Amino acid sequence: MNKKIIIGIVAIVCIVAIALVYLASSGGKLSDISLPDLTPPSQEDLYGSWRFSDMLVQDPVSGELKSDPKAVTGVGKYLEFKSDGRACSNGYLDEKGFPKPCEEWGTYQVNGDTMTLQGSGAPDFSIKWDIKEGKLELIIDVSAEAPVSQDSGQPQPTKMILILTKITL
């Protein structure tokens, strides 16, 4: 036999032997490496109540997304999504941070990464959504709505991301 073939076979046998020893010593588990979940979120992942935690606003000049400390519109509010297609997009939290009963329910529909909300005290609109690291992100493109401020004549943000945290009762 050729010397190169023998060396190749010995190398493969050594690799297999090392793998078998490793598996035997780890109880048959390959390892505890955690891989990121690449499965896109489903509509079922939305079910429940979500508290507003942050709002990122796109700087109209640089294009950077920045946390907006002046965005207090979401403080003390929550969103809720039910499995029957009802949505509360204008819910309020009590003094302990728990949802008060929703007074006005609308509906929502999900199609992939797009959600359409109807009623519930807000105009009908479609937004992109995603769940990253357990937080719901609602991505709102406002570029067609108000590219220039009527008051100041300054360019306005073209993108906002509302970040919500799931409320566990």
PDB file of C-alpha atoms in Angstrom:
ATOM      1  CA  MET A   1       0.000   0.000   0.000  1.00  0.00           C
ATOM      2  CA  ASN A   2       1.023   3.543  -0.633  1.00  0.00           C
ATOM      3  CA  LYS A   3       2.562   5.336   2.353  1.00  0.00           C
ATOM      4  CA  LYS A   4       0.221   8.371   1.912  1.00  0.00           C
ATOM      5  CA  ILE A   5      -2.871   6.169   2.010  1.00  0.00           C
ATOM      6  CA  ILE A   6      -1.688   4.483   5.224  1.00  0.00           C
ATOM      7  CA  ILE A   7      -1.029   7.876   6.867  1.00  0.00           C
ATOM      8  CA  GLY A   8      -4.521   9.070   5.794  1.00  0.00           C
ATOM      9  CA  ILE A   9      -6.204   5.965   7.234  1.00  0.00           C
ATOM     10  CA  VAL A  10      -4.270   6.312  10.514  1.00  0.00           C
ATOM     11  CA  ALA A  11      -5.299   9.994  10.758  1.00  0.00           C
ATOM     12  CA  ILE A  12      -8.979   9.148  10.226  1.00  0.00           C
ATOM     13  CA  VAL A  13      -8.839   6.342  12.799  1.00  0.00           C
ATOM     14  CA  CYS A  14      -7.226   8.724  15.324  1.00  0.00           C
ATOM     15  CA  ILE A  15      -9.903  11.381  14.752  1.00  0.00           C
ATOM     16  CA  VAL A  16     -12.696   8.823  15.164  1.00  0.00           C
ATOM     17  CA  ALA A  17     -11.039   7.433  18.324  1.00  0.00           C
ATOM     18  CA  ILE A  18     -10.717  10.924  19.833  1.00  0.00           C
ATOM     19  CA  ALA A  19     -14.377  11.648  19.006  1.00  0.00           C
ATOM     20  CA  LEU A  20     -15.501   8.378  20.618  1.00  0.00           C
ATOM     21  CA  VAL A  21     -13.474   9.062  23.764  1.00  0.00           C
ATOM     22  CA  TYR A  22     -14.948  12.567  23.962  1.00  0.00           C
ATOM     23  CA  LEU A  23     -18.504  11.266  23.514  1.00  0.00           C
ATOM     24  CA  ALA A  24     -17.971   8.580  26.155  1.00  0.00           C
ATOM     25  CA  SER A  25     -16.582  11.087  28.665  1.00  0.00           C
ATOM     26  CA  SER A  26     -19.396  13.591  28.067  1.00  0.00           C
ATOM     27  CA  GLY A  27     -22.183  11.067  28.558  1.00  0.00           C
ATOM     28  CA  GLY A  28     -22.996  10.950  24.857  1.00  0.00           C
ATOM     29  CA  LYS A  29     -23.644  14.680  24.528  1.00  0.00           C
ATOM     30  CA  LEU A  30     -21.719  16.513  21.866  1.00  0.00           C
ATOM     31  CA  SER A  31     -21.517  19.725  23.871  1.00  0.00           C
ATOM     32  CA  ASP A  32     -23.563  22.428  25.456  1.00  0.00           C
ATOM     33  CA  ILE A  33     -22.955  24.919  22.692  1.00  0.00           C
ATOM     34  CA  SER A  34     -26.041  27.088  22.355  1.00  0.00           C
ATOM     35  CA  LEU A  35     -26.798  27.990  18.798  1.00  0.00           C
ATOM     36  CA  PRO A  36     -28.987  31.001  18.045  1.00  0.00           C
ATOM     37  CA  ASP A  37     -32.604  30.202  17.266  1.00  0.00           C
ATOM     38  CA  LEU A  38     -32.976  30.971  13.581  1.00  0.00           C
ATOM     39  CA  THR A  39     -36.666  30.086  13.499  1.00  0.00           C
ATOM     40  CA  PRO A  40     -38.708  33.185  12.708  1.00  0.00           C
ATOM     41  CA  PRO A  41     -41.275  34.083  15.363  1.00  0.00           C
ATOM     42  CA  SER A  42     -44.834  32.917  14.780  1.00  0.00           C
ATOM     43  CA  GLN A  43     -48.133  34.587  15.533  1.00  0.00           C
ATOM     44  CA  GLU A  44     -48.418  32.449  18.683  1.00  0.00           C
ATOM     45  CA  ASP A  45     -45.277  34.158  20.026  1.00  0.00           C
ATOM     46  CA  LEU A  46     -47.247  37.435  20.090  1.00  0.00           C
ATOM     47  CA  TYR A  47     -50.006  36.192  22.407  1.00  0.00           C
ATOM     48  CA  GLY A  48     -50.053  37.994  25.738  1.00  0.00           C
ATOM     49  CA  SER A  49     -49.412  41.469  27.126  1.00  0.00           C
ATOM     50  CA  TRP A  50     -46.364  43.578  26.228  1.00  0.00           C
ATOM     51  CA  ARG A  51     -45.100  46.631  28.145  1.00  0.00           C
ATOM     52  CA  PHE A  52     -43.390  49.502  26.312  1.00  0.00           C
ATOM     53  CA  SER A  53     -39.718  49.573  27.296  1.00  0.00           C
ATOM     54  CA  ASP A  54     -37.924  51.716  24.714  1.00  0.00           C
ATOM     55  CA  MET A  55     -38.298  53.548  21.452  1.00  0.00           C
ATOM     56  CA  LEU A  56     -35.557  53.902  18.876  1.00  0.00           C
ATOM     57  CA  VAL A  57     -35.855  56.771  16.437  1.00  0.00           C
ATOM     58  CA  GLN A  58     -33.865  57.098  13.240  1.00  0.00           C
ATOM     59  CA  ASP A  59     -31.813  60.281  13.056  1.00  0.00           C
ATOM     60  CA  PRO A  60     -32.954  61.928   9.799  1.00  0.00           C
ATOM     61  CA  VAL A  61     -29.453  63.209   9.030  1.00  0.00           C
ATOM     62  CA  SER A  62     -27.143  60.319   9.997  1.00  0.00           C
ATOM     63  CA  GLY A  63     -29.639  57.477   9.628  1.00  0.00           C
ATOM     64  CA  GLU A  64     -28.590  56.048  13.027  1.00  0.00           C
ATOM     65  CA  LEU A  65     -31.201  54.528  15.320  1.00  0.00           C
ATOM     66  CA  LYS A  66     -31.053  56.170  18.743  1.00  0.00           C
ATOM     67  CA  SER A  67     -33.006  55.685  21.948  1.00  0.00           C
ATOM     68  CA  ASP A  68     -35.405  58.584  22.371  1.00  0.00           C
ATOM     69  CA  PRO A  69     -35.626  59.635  26.044  1.00  0.00           C
ATOM     70  CA  LYS A  70     -38.404  62.106  25.178  1.00  0.00           C
ATOM     71  CA  ALA A  71     -40.646  59.323  23.903  1.00  0.00           C
ATOM     72  CA  VAL A  72     -42.957  59.139  26.887  1.00  0.00           C
ATOM     73  CA  THR A  73     -46.070  58.239  24.916  1.00  0.00           C
ATOM     74  CA  GLY A  74     -45.596  54.553  25.734  1.00  0.00           C
ATOM     75  CA  VAL A  75     -44.811  54.916  29.446  1.00  0.00           C
ATOM     76  CA  GLY A  76     -47.562  53.275  31.475  1.00  0.00           C
ATOM     77  CA  LYS A  77     -49.080  51.586  28.432  1.00  0.00           C
ATOM     78  CA  TYR A  78     -49.198  48.074  27.053  1.00  0.00           C
ATOM     79  CA  LEU A  79     -50.238  46.096  23.981  1.00  0.00           C
ATOM     80  CA  GLU A  80     -52.084  42.799  24.203  1.00  0.00           C
ATOM     81  CA  PHE A  81     -52.618  40.177  21.516  1.00  0.00           C
ATOM     82  CA  LYS A  82     -55.234  37.432  21.880  1.00  0.00           C
ATOM     83  CA  SER A  83     -55.354  34.152  19.969  1.00  0.00           C
ATOM     84  CA  ASP A  84     -58.800  35.042  18.577  1.00  0.00           C
ATOM     85  CA  GLY A  85     -57.397  38.021  16.613  1.00  0.00           C
ATOM     86  CA  ARG A  86     -58.304  40.731  19.129  1.00  0.00           C
ATOM     87  CA  ALA A  87     -55.726  43.352  20.060  1.00  0.00           C
ATOM     88  CA  CYS A  88     -55.554  46.050  22.691  1.00  0.00           C
ATOM     89  CA  SER A  89     -53.173  48.684  21.362  1.00  0.00           C
ATOM     90  CA  ASN A  90     -54.099  51.341  23.897  1.00  0.00           C
ATOM     91  CA  GLY A  91     -53.994  49.555  27.265  1.00  0.00           C
ATOM     92  CA  TYR A  92     -52.857  51.158  30.516  1.00  0.00           C
ATOM     93  CA  LEU A  93     -50.820  49.724  33.374  1.00  0.00           C
ATOM     94  CA  ASP A  94     -51.763  50.128  37.020  1.00  0.00           C
ATOM     95  CA  GLU A  95     -49.422  51.605  39.650  1.00  0.00           C
ATOM     96  CA  LYS A  96     -47.762  48.195  40.122  1.00  0.00           C
ATOM     97  CA  GLY A  97     -47.088  47.814  36.388  1.00  0.00           C
ATOM     98  CA  PHE A  98     -49.818  45.267  35.667  1.00  0.00           C
ATOM     99  CA  PRO A  99     -52.334  45.660  32.825  1.00  0.00           C
ATOM    100  CA  LYS A 100     -55.649  47.288  33.652  1.00  0.00           C
ATOM    101  CA  PRO A 101     -58.607  45.772  31.782  1.00  0.00           C
ATOM    102  CA  CYS A 102     -58.583  46.950  28.181  1.00  0.00           C
ATOM    103  CA  GLU A 103     -61.449  49.321  27.463  1.00  0.00           C
ATOM    104  CA  GLU A 104     -61.302  49.209  23.671  1.00  0.00           C
ATOM    105  CA  TRP A 105     -60.411  46.134  21.631  1.00  0.00           C
ATOM    106  CA  GLY A 106     -59.493  46.170  17.975  1.00  0.00           C
ATOM    107  CA  THR A 107     -58.279  43.392  15.722  1.00  0.00           C
ATOM    108  CA  TYR A 108     -54.974  42.370  14.212  1.00  0.00           C
ATOM    109  CA  GLN A 109     -53.799  40.153  11.395  1.00  0.00           C
ATOM    110  CA  VAL A 110     -50.344  38.709  10.847  1.00  0.00           C
ATOM    111  CA  ASN A 111     -48.880  37.886   7.466  1.00  0.00           C
ATOM    112  CA  GLY A 112     -45.253  36.793   7.880  1.00  0.00           C
ATOM    113  CA  ASP A 113     -43.317  39.701   9.397  1.00  0.00           C
ATOM    114  CA  THR A 114     -46.105  42.229   8.777  1.00  0.00           C
ATOM    115  CA  MET A 115     -48.896  42.985  11.232  1.00  0.00           C
ATOM    116  CA  THR A 116     -52.011  45.041  10.516  1.00  0.00           C
ATOM    117  CA  LEU A 117     -53.833  46.616  13.465  1.00  0.00           C
ATOM    118  CA  GLN A 118     -57.409  47.870  13.122  1.00  0.00           C
ATOM    119  CA  GLY A 119     -59.425  49.906  15.609  1.00  0.00           C
ATOM    120  CA  SER A 120     -58.604  49.943  19.326  1.00  0.00           C
ATOM    121  CA  GLY A 121     -58.323  53.724  19.462  1.00  0.00           C
ATOM    122  CA  ALA A 122     -55.634  54.002  16.778  1.00  0.00           C
ATOM    123  CA  PRO A 123     -55.820  54.472  13.025  1.00  0.00           C
ATOM    124  CA  ASP A 124     -55.483  51.298  10.952  1.00  0.00           C
ATOM    125  CA  PHE A 125     -51.863  50.684   9.993  1.00  0.00           C
ATOM    126  CA  SER A 126     -49.403  47.998   8.962  1.00  0.00           C
ATOM    127  CA  ILE A 127     -46.049  47.535  10.643  1.00  0.00           C
ATOM    128  CA  LYS A 128     -43.164  45.102  10.551  1.00  0.00           C
ATOM    129  CA  TRP A 129     -42.612  43.014  13.666  1.00  0.00           C
ATOM    130  CA  ASP A 130     -40.018  40.677  15.107  1.00  0.00           C
ATOM    131  CA  ILE A 131     -39.128  39.108  18.436  1.00  0.00           C
ATOM    132  CA  LYS A 132     -35.442  39.365  19.328  1.00  0.00           C
ATOM    133  CA  GLU A 133     -33.992  38.101  22.610  1.00  0.00           C
ATOM    134  CA  GLY A 134     -37.504  37.863  24.051  1.00  0.00           C
ATOM    135  CA  LYS A 135     -38.443  41.442  23.179  1.00  0.00           C
ATOM    136  CA  LEU A 136     -41.107  42.430  20.671  1.00  0.00           C
ATOM    137  CA  GLU A 137     -39.930  44.971  18.114  1.00  0.00           C
ATOM    138  CA  LEU A 138     -42.486  46.924  16.125  1.00  0.00           C
ATOM    139  CA  ILE A 139     -40.786  48.606  13.172  1.00  0.00           C
ATOM    140  CA  ILE A 140     -42.689  51.609  11.847  1.00  0.00           C
ATOM    141  CA  ASP A 141     -41.728  53.266   8.571  1.00  0.00           C
ATOM    142  CA  VAL A 142     -42.986  56.847   8.633  1.00  0.00           C
ATOM    143  CA  SER A 143     -41.062  58.120   5.601  1.00  0.00           C
ATOM    144  CA  ALA A 144     -44.191  58.467   3.479  1.00  0.00           C
ATOM    145  CA  GLU A 145     -46.173  60.012   6.323  1.00  0.00           C
ATOM    146  CA  ALA A 146     -44.174  63.078   7.421  1.00  0.00           C
ATOM    147  CA  PRO A 147     -40.810  63.554   5.666  1.00  0.00           C
ATOM    148  CA  VAL A 148     -40.575  67.223   6.784  1.00  0.00           C
ATOM    149  CA  SER A 149     -41.926  68.789   9.973  1.00  0.00           C
ATOM    150  CA  GLN A 150     -44.737  71.230   9.304  1.00  0.00           C
ATOM    151  CA  ASP A 151     -43.598  73.406  12.230  1.00  0.00           C
ATOM    152  CA  SER A 152     -39.823  73.593  11.888  1.00  0.00           C
ATOM    153  CA  GLY A 153     -39.224  72.570   8.278  1.00  0.00           C
ATOM    154  CA  GLN A 154     -36.615  70.078   9.589  1.00  0.00           C
ATOM    155  CA  PRO A 155     -36.416  66.519   8.298  1.00  0.00           C
ATOM    156  CA  GLN A 156     -38.252  64.050  10.494  1.00  0.00           C
ATOM    157  CA  PRO A 157     -37.292  60.492  11.433  1.00  0.00           C
ATOM    158  CA  THR A 158     -38.198  57.968   8.755  1.00  0.00           C
ATOM    159  CA  LYS A 159     -38.134  54.909  10.994  1.00  0.00           C
ATOM    160  CA  MET A 160     -39.107  54.143  14.587  1.00  0.00           C
ATOM    161  CA  ILE A 161     -38.766  50.906  16.508  1.00  0.00           C
ATOM    162  CA  LEU A 162     -40.938  50.342  19.549  1.00  0.00           C
ATOM    163  CA  ILE A 163     -39.423  47.781  21.912  1.00  0.00           C
ATOM    164  CA  LEU A 164     -41.761  45.922  24.242  1.00  0.00           C
ATOM    165  CA  THR A 165     -41.136  43.424  27.024  1.00  0.00           C
ATOM    166  CA  LYS A 166     -43.577  40.588  27.732  1.00  0.00           C
ATOM    167  CA  ILE A 167     -45.516  40.998  30.972  1.00  0.00           C
ATOM    168  CA  THR A 168     -45.550  37.888  33.101  1.00  0.00           C
ATOM    169  CA  LEU A 169     -48.363  37.731  35.604  1.00  0.00           C
TER     170      LEU A 169
END
